[in-house]
PDB file of C-alpha atoms in Angstrom:
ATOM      1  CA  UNK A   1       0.000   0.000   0.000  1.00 44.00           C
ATOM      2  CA  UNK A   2       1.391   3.362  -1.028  1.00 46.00           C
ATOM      3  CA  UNK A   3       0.374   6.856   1.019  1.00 55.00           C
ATOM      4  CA  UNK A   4      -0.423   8.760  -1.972  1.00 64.00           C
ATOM      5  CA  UNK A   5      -4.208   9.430  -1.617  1.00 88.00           C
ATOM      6  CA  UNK A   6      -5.702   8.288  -5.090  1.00 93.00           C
ATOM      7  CA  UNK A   7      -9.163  10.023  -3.694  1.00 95.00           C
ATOM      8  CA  UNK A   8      -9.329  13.367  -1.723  1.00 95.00           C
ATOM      9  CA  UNK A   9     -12.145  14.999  -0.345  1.00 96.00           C
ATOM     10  CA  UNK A  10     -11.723  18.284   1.009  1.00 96.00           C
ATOM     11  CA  UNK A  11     -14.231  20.782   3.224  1.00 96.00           C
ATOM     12  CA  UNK A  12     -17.000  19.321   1.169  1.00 96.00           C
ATOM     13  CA  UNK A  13     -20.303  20.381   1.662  1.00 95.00           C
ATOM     14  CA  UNK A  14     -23.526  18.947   0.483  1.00 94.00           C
ATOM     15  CA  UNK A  15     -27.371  19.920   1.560  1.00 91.00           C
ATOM     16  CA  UNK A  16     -31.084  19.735  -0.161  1.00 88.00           C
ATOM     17  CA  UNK A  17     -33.512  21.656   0.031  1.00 82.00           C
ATOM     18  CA  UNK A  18     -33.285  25.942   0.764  1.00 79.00           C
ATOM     19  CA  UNK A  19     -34.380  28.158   3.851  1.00 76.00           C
ATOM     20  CA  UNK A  20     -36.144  26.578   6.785  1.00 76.00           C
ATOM     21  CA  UNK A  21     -36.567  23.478   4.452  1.00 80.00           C
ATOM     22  CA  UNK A  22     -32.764  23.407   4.254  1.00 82.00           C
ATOM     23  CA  UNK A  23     -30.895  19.830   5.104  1.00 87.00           C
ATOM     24  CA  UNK A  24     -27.736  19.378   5.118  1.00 88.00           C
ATOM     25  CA  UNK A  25     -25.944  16.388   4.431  1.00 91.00           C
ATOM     26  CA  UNK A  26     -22.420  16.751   4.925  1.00 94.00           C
ATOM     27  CA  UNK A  27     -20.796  19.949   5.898  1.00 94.00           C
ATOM     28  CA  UNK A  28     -16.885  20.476   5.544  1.00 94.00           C
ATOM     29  CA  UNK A  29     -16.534  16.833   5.263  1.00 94.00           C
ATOM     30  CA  UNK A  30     -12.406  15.425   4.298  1.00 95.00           C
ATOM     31  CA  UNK A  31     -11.877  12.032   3.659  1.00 96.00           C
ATOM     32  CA  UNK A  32      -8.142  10.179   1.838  1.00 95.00           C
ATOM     33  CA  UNK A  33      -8.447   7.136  -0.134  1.00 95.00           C
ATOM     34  CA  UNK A  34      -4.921   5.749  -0.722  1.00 92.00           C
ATOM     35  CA  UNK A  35      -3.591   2.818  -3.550  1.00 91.00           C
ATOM     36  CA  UNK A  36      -4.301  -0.483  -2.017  1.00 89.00           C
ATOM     37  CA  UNK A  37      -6.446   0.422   0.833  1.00 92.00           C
ATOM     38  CA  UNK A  38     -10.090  -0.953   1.488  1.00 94.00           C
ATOM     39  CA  UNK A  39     -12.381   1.581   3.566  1.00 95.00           C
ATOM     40  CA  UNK A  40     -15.398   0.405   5.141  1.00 95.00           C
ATOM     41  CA  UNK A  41     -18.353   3.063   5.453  1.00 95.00           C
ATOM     42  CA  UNK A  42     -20.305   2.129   8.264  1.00 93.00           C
ATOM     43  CA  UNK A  43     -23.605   4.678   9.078  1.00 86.00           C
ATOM     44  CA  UNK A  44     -26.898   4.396  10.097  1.00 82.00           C
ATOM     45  CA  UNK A  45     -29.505   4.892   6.929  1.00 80.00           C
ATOM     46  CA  UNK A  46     -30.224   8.807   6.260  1.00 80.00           C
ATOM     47  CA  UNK A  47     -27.078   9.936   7.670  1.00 85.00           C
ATOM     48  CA  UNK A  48     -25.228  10.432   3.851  1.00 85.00           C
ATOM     49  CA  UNK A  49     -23.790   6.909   2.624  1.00 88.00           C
ATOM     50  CA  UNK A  50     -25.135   6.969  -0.658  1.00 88.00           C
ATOM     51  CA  UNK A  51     -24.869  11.396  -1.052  1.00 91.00           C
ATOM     52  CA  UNK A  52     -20.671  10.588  -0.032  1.00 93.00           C
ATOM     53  CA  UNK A  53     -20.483   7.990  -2.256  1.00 92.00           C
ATOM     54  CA  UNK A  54     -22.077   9.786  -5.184  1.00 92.00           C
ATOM     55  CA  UNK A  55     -19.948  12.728  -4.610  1.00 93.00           C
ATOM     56  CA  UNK A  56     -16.820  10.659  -4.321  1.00 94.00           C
ATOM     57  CA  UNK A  57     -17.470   8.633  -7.600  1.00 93.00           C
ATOM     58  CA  UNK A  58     -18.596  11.798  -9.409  1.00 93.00           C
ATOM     59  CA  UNK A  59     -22.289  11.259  -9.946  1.00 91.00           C
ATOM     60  CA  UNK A  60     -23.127  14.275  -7.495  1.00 90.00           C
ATOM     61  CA  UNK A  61     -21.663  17.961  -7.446  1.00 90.00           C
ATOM     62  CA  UNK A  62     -20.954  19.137  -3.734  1.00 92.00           C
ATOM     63  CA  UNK A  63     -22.552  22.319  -3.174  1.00 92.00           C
ATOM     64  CA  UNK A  64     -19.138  23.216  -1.763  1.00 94.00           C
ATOM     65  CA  UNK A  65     -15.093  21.916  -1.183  1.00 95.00           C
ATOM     66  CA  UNK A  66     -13.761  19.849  -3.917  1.00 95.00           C
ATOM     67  CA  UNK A  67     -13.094  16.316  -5.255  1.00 94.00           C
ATOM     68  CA  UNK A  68      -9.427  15.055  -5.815  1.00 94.00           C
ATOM     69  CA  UNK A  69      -8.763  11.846  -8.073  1.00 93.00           C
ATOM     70  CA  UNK A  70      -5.193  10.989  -8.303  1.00 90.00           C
ATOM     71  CA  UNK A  71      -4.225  15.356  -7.813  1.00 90.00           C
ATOM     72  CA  UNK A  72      -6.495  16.680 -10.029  1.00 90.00           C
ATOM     73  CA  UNK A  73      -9.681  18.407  -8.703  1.00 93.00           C
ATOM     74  CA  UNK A  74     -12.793  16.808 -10.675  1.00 90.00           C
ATOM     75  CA  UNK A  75     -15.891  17.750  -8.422  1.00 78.00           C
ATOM     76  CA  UNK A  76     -17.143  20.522 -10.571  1.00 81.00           C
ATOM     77  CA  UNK A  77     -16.119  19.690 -13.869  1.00 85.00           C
ATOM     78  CA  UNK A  78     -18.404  19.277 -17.173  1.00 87.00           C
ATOM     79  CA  UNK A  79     -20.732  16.723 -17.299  1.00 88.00           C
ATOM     80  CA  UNK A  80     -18.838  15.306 -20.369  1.00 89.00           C
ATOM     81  CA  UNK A  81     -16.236  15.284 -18.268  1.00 89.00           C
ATOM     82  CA  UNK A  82     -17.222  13.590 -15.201  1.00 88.00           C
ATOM     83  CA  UNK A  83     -18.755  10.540 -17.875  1.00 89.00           C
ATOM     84  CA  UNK A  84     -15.746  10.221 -18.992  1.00 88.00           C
ATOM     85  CA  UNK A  85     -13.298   9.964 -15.718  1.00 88.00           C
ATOM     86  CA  UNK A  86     -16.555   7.608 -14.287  1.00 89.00           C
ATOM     87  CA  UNK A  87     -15.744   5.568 -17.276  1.00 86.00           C
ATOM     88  CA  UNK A  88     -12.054   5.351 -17.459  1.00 87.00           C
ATOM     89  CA  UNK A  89     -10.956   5.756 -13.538  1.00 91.00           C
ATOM     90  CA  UNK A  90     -14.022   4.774 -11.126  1.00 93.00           C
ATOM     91  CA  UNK A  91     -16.031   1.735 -10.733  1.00 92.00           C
ATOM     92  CA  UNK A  92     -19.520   0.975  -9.019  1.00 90.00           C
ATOM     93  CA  UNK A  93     -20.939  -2.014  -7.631  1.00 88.00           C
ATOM     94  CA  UNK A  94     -24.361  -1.953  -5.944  1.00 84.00           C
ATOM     95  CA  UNK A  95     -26.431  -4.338  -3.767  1.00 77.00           C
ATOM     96  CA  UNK A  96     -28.358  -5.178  -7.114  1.00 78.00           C
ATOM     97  CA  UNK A  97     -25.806  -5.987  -9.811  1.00 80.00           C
ATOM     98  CA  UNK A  98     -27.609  -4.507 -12.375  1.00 88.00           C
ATOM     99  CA  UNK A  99     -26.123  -6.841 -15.129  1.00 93.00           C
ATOM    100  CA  UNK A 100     -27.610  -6.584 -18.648  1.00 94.00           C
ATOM    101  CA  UNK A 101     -29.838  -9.344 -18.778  1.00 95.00           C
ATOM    102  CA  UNK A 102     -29.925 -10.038 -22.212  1.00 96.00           C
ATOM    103  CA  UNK A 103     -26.127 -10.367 -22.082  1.00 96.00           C
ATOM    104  CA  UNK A 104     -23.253 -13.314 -21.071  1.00 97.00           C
ATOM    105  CA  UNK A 105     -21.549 -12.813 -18.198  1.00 97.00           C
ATOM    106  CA  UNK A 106     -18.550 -12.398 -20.423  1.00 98.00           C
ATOM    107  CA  UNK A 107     -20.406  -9.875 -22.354  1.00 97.00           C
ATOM    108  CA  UNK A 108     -21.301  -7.875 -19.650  1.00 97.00           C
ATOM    109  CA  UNK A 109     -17.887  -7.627 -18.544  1.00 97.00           C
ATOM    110  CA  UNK A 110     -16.761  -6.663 -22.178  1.00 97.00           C
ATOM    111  CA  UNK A 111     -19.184  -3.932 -22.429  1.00 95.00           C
ATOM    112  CA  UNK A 112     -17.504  -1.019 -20.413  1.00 93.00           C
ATOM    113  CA  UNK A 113     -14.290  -1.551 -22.526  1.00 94.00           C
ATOM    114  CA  UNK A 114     -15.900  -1.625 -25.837  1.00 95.00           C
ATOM    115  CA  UNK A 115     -17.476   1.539 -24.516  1.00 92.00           C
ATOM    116  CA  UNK A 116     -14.200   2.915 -23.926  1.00 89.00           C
ATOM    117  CA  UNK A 117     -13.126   1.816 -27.629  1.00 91.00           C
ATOM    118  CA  UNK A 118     -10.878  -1.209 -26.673  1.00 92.00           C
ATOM    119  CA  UNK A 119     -11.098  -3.690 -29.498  1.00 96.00           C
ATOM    120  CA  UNK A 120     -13.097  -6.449 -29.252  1.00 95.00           C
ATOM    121  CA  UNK A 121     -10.653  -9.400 -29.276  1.00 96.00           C
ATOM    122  CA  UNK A 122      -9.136  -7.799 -26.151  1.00 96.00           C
ATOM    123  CA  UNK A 123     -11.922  -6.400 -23.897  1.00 96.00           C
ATOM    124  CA  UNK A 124     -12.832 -10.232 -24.475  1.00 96.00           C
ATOM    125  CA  UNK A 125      -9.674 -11.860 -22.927  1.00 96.00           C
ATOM    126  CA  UNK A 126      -9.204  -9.440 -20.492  1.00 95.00           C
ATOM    127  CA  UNK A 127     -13.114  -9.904 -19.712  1.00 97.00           C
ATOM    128  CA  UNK A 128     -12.328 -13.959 -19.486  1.00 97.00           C
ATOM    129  CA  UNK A 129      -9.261 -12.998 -17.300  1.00 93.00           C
ATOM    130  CA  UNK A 130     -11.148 -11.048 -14.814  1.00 94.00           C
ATOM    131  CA  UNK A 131     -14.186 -13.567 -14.374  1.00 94.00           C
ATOM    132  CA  UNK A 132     -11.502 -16.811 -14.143  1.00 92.00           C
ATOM    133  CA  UNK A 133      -9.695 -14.528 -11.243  1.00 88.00           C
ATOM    134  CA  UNK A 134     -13.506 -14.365  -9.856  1.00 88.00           C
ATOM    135  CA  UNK A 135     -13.833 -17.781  -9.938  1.00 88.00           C
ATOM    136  CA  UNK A 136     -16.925 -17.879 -12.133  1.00 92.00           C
ATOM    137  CA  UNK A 137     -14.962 -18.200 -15.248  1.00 94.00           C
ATOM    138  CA  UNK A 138     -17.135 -21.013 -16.114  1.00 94.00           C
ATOM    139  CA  UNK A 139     -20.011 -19.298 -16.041  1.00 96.00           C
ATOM    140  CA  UNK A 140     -18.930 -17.265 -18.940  1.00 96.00           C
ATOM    141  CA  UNK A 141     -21.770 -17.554 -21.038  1.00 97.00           C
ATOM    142  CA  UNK A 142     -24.274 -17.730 -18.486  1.00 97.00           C
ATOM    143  CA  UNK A 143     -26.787 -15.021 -18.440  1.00 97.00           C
ATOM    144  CA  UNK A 144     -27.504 -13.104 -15.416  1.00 96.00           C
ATOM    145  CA  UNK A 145     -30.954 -15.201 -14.346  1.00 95.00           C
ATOM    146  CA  UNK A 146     -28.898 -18.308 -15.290  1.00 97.00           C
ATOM    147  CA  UNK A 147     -26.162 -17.185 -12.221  1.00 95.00           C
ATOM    148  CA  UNK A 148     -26.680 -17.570  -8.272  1.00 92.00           C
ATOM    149  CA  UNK A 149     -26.337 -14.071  -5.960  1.00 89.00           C
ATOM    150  CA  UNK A 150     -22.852 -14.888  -5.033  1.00 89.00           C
ATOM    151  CA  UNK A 151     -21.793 -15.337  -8.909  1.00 92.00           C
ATOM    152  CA  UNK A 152     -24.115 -12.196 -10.416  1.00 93.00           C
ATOM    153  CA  UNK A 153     -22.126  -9.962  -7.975  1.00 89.00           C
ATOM    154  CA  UNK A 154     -18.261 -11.328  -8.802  1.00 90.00           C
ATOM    155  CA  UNK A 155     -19.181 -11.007 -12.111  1.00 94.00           C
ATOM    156  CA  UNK A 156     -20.449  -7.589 -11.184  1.00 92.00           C
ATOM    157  CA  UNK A 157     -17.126  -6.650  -9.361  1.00 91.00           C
ATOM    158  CA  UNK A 158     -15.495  -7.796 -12.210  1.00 93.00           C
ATOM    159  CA  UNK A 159     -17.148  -5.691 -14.492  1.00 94.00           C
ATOM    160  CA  UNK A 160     -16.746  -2.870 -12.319  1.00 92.00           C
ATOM    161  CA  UNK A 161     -13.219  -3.264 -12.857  1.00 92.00           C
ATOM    162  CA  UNK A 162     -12.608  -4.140 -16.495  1.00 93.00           C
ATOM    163  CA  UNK A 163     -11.446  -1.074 -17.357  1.00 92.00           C
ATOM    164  CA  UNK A 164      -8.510  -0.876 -14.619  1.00 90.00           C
ATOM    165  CA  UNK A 165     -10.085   2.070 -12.438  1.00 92.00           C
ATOM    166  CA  UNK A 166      -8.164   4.172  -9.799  1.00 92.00           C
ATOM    167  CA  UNK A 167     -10.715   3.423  -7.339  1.00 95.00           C
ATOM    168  CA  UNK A 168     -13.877   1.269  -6.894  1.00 94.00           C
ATOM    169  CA  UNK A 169     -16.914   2.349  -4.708  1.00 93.00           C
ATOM    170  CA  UNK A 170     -19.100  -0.283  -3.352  1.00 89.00           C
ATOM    171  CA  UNK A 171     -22.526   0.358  -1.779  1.00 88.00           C
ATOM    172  CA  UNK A 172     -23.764  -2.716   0.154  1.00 83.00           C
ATOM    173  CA  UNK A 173     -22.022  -5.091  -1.749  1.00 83.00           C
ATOM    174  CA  UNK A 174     -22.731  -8.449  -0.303  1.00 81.00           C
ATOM    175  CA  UNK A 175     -26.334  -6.678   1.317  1.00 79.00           C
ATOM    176  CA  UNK A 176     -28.658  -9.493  -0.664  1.00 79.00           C
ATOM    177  CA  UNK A 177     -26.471 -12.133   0.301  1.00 83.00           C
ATOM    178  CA  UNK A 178     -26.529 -14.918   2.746  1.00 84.00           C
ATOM    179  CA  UNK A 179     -23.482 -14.795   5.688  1.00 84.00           C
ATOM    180  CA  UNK A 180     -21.337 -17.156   3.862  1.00 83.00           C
ATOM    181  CA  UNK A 181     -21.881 -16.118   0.493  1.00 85.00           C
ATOM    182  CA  UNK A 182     -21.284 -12.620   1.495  1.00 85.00           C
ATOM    183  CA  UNK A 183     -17.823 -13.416   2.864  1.00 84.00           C
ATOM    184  CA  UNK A 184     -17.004 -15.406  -0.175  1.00 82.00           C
ATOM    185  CA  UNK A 185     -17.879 -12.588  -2.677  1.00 83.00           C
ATOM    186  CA  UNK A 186     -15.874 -10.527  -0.781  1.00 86.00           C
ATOM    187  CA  UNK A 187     -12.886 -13.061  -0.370  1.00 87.00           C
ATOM    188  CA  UNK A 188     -12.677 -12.396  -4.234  1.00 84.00           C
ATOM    189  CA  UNK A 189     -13.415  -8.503  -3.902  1.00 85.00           C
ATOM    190  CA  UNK A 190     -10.413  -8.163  -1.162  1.00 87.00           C
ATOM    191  CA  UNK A 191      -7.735 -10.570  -3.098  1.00 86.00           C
ATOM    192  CA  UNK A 192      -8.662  -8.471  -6.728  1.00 85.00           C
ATOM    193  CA  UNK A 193      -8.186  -4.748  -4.758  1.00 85.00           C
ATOM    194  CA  UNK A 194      -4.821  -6.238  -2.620  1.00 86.00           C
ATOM    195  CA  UNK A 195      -3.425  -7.489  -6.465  1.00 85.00           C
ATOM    196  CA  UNK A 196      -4.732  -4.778  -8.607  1.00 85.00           C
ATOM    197  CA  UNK A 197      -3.852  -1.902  -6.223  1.00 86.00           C
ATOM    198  CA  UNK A 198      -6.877  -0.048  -6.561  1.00 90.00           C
ATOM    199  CA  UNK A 199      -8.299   1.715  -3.778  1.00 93.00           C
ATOM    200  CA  UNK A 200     -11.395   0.861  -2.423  1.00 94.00           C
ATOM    201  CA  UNK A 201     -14.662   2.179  -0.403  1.00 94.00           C
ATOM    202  CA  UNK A 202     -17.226   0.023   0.753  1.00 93.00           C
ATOM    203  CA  UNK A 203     -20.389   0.780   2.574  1.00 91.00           C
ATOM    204  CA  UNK A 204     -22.065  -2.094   4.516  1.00 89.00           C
ATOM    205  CA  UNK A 205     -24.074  -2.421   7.091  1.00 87.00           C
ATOM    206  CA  UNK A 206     -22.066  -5.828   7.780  1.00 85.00           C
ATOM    207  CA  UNK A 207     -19.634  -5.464  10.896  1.00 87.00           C
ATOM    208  CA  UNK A 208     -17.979  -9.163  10.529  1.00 86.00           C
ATOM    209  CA  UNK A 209     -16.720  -7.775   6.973  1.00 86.00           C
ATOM    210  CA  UNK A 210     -16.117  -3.835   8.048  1.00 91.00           C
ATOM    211  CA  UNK A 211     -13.898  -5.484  11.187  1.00 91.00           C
ATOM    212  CA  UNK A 212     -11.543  -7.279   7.544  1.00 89.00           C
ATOM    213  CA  UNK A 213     -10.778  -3.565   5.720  1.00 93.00           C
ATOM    214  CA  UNK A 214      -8.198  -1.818   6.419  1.00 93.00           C
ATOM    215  CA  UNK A 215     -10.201   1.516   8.560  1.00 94.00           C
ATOM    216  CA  UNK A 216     -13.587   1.663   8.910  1.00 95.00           C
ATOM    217  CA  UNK A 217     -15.424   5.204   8.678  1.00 95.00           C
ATOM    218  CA  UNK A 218     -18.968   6.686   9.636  1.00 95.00           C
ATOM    219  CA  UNK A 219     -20.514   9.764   8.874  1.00 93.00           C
ATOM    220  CA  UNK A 220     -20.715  12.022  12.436  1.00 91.00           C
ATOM    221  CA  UNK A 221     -23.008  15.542  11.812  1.00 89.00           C
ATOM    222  CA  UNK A 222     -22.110  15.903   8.330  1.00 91.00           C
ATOM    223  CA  UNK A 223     -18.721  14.826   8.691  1.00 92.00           C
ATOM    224  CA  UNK A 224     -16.657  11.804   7.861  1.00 93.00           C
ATOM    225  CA  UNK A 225     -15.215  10.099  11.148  1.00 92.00           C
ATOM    226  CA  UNK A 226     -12.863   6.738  11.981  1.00 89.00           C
ATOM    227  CA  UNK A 227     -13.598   4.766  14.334  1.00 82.00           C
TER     228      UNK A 227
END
């Protein structure tokens, strides 16, 4: 693990609503991400999981501070902008996986690199790499109804990695899954960020897995705390 923070938030602010309606969210809120490192996001429901991650992986503005990925301040950039660091240096996974039904596993895992205008022949090995390191390599040409919980999500991991991202946001993860399954998906999610280097942040609700990552974070009045 290096100490260079691949994600930086800094003094960032983020409410709804204006006047005596006003609610705010998170207020002057700093958070570091570093190469390597898994974060665990552990808060109560309304507090701001799912407003920090947005923010973090670029799919919110913050109504104030600013958004650093890798040095470079990104929080109030374009929206052509944003798509395109989303695409080329961020990945998502949810609790649903949100596969493309209609598509293989392996062709779900191609799709974000033919997106980004990676040939076909390779966004189809490297595709067939990532799902054999998930272990559900044979399940290539399954379709997602064809696949159990456990396998839809590593094949959803591995899609949210196929195009080598700086860091990968996670929102309940392993939330639909049974105990064991959960710590099996996340086996795989843990060995993939320790090889790839990636950073990682991961919101769950599940202690037994927050107690694995490397810190574990909440969300205190608006800010981000460790604890």
């Amino acid at each position: 693990m290096t100490s260079a923070p691949v994600l930086k938030l800094s003094g960032i602010d983020r409410h709804y609503g204006e006047g005596e309606a006003r609610l705010s969210i998170l207020e002057k809120a700093d958070f570091t991400l570093s190469s390597g490192e898994i974060v665990a996001l552990v808060a109560p429901s309304g507090t701001g999981k799912s407003t920090l991650l947005h923010i973090a992986g670029l799919l919110e503005h913050p109504d104030g501070g600013e958004v650093y990925l890798n040095g470079a301040a990104c929080g109030h950039l374009s929206d052509d902008r944003r798509t395109a660091m989303r695409r080329n240096d961020i990945g998502f996974v949810y609790q649903f996986h949100h596969l493309l039904p209609e598509f293989s596993a392996l062709e779900n895992v191609m799709m974000p690199q033919l997106i980004a205008g990676l040939p076909n022949g390779e966004a189809r090995e490297r595709a067939a790499q990532l799902l054999d390191y998930m272990r559900v390599g044979h399940r290539a040409e399954h379709r997602p109804a064809e696949l159990s919980g456990g396998e839809q999500q590593r094949v959803a991991i591995a899609r949210a990695v196929a195009n080598a991202p700086l860091v990968l946001f996670a929102d309940e993860p392993t939330g639909n899954l049974d105990p064991q399954t959960a710590h099996y998906v996340f086996d795989a999610l843990e060995a993939l960020v320790r090889q790839s280097g990636l950073a990682a942040m991961i919101a769950t609700h599940n202690h037994d897995l927050a107690a694995r990552m490397d810190r574990r974070v909440t969300i205190v009045d608006g800010k981000i705390a460790d604890f």
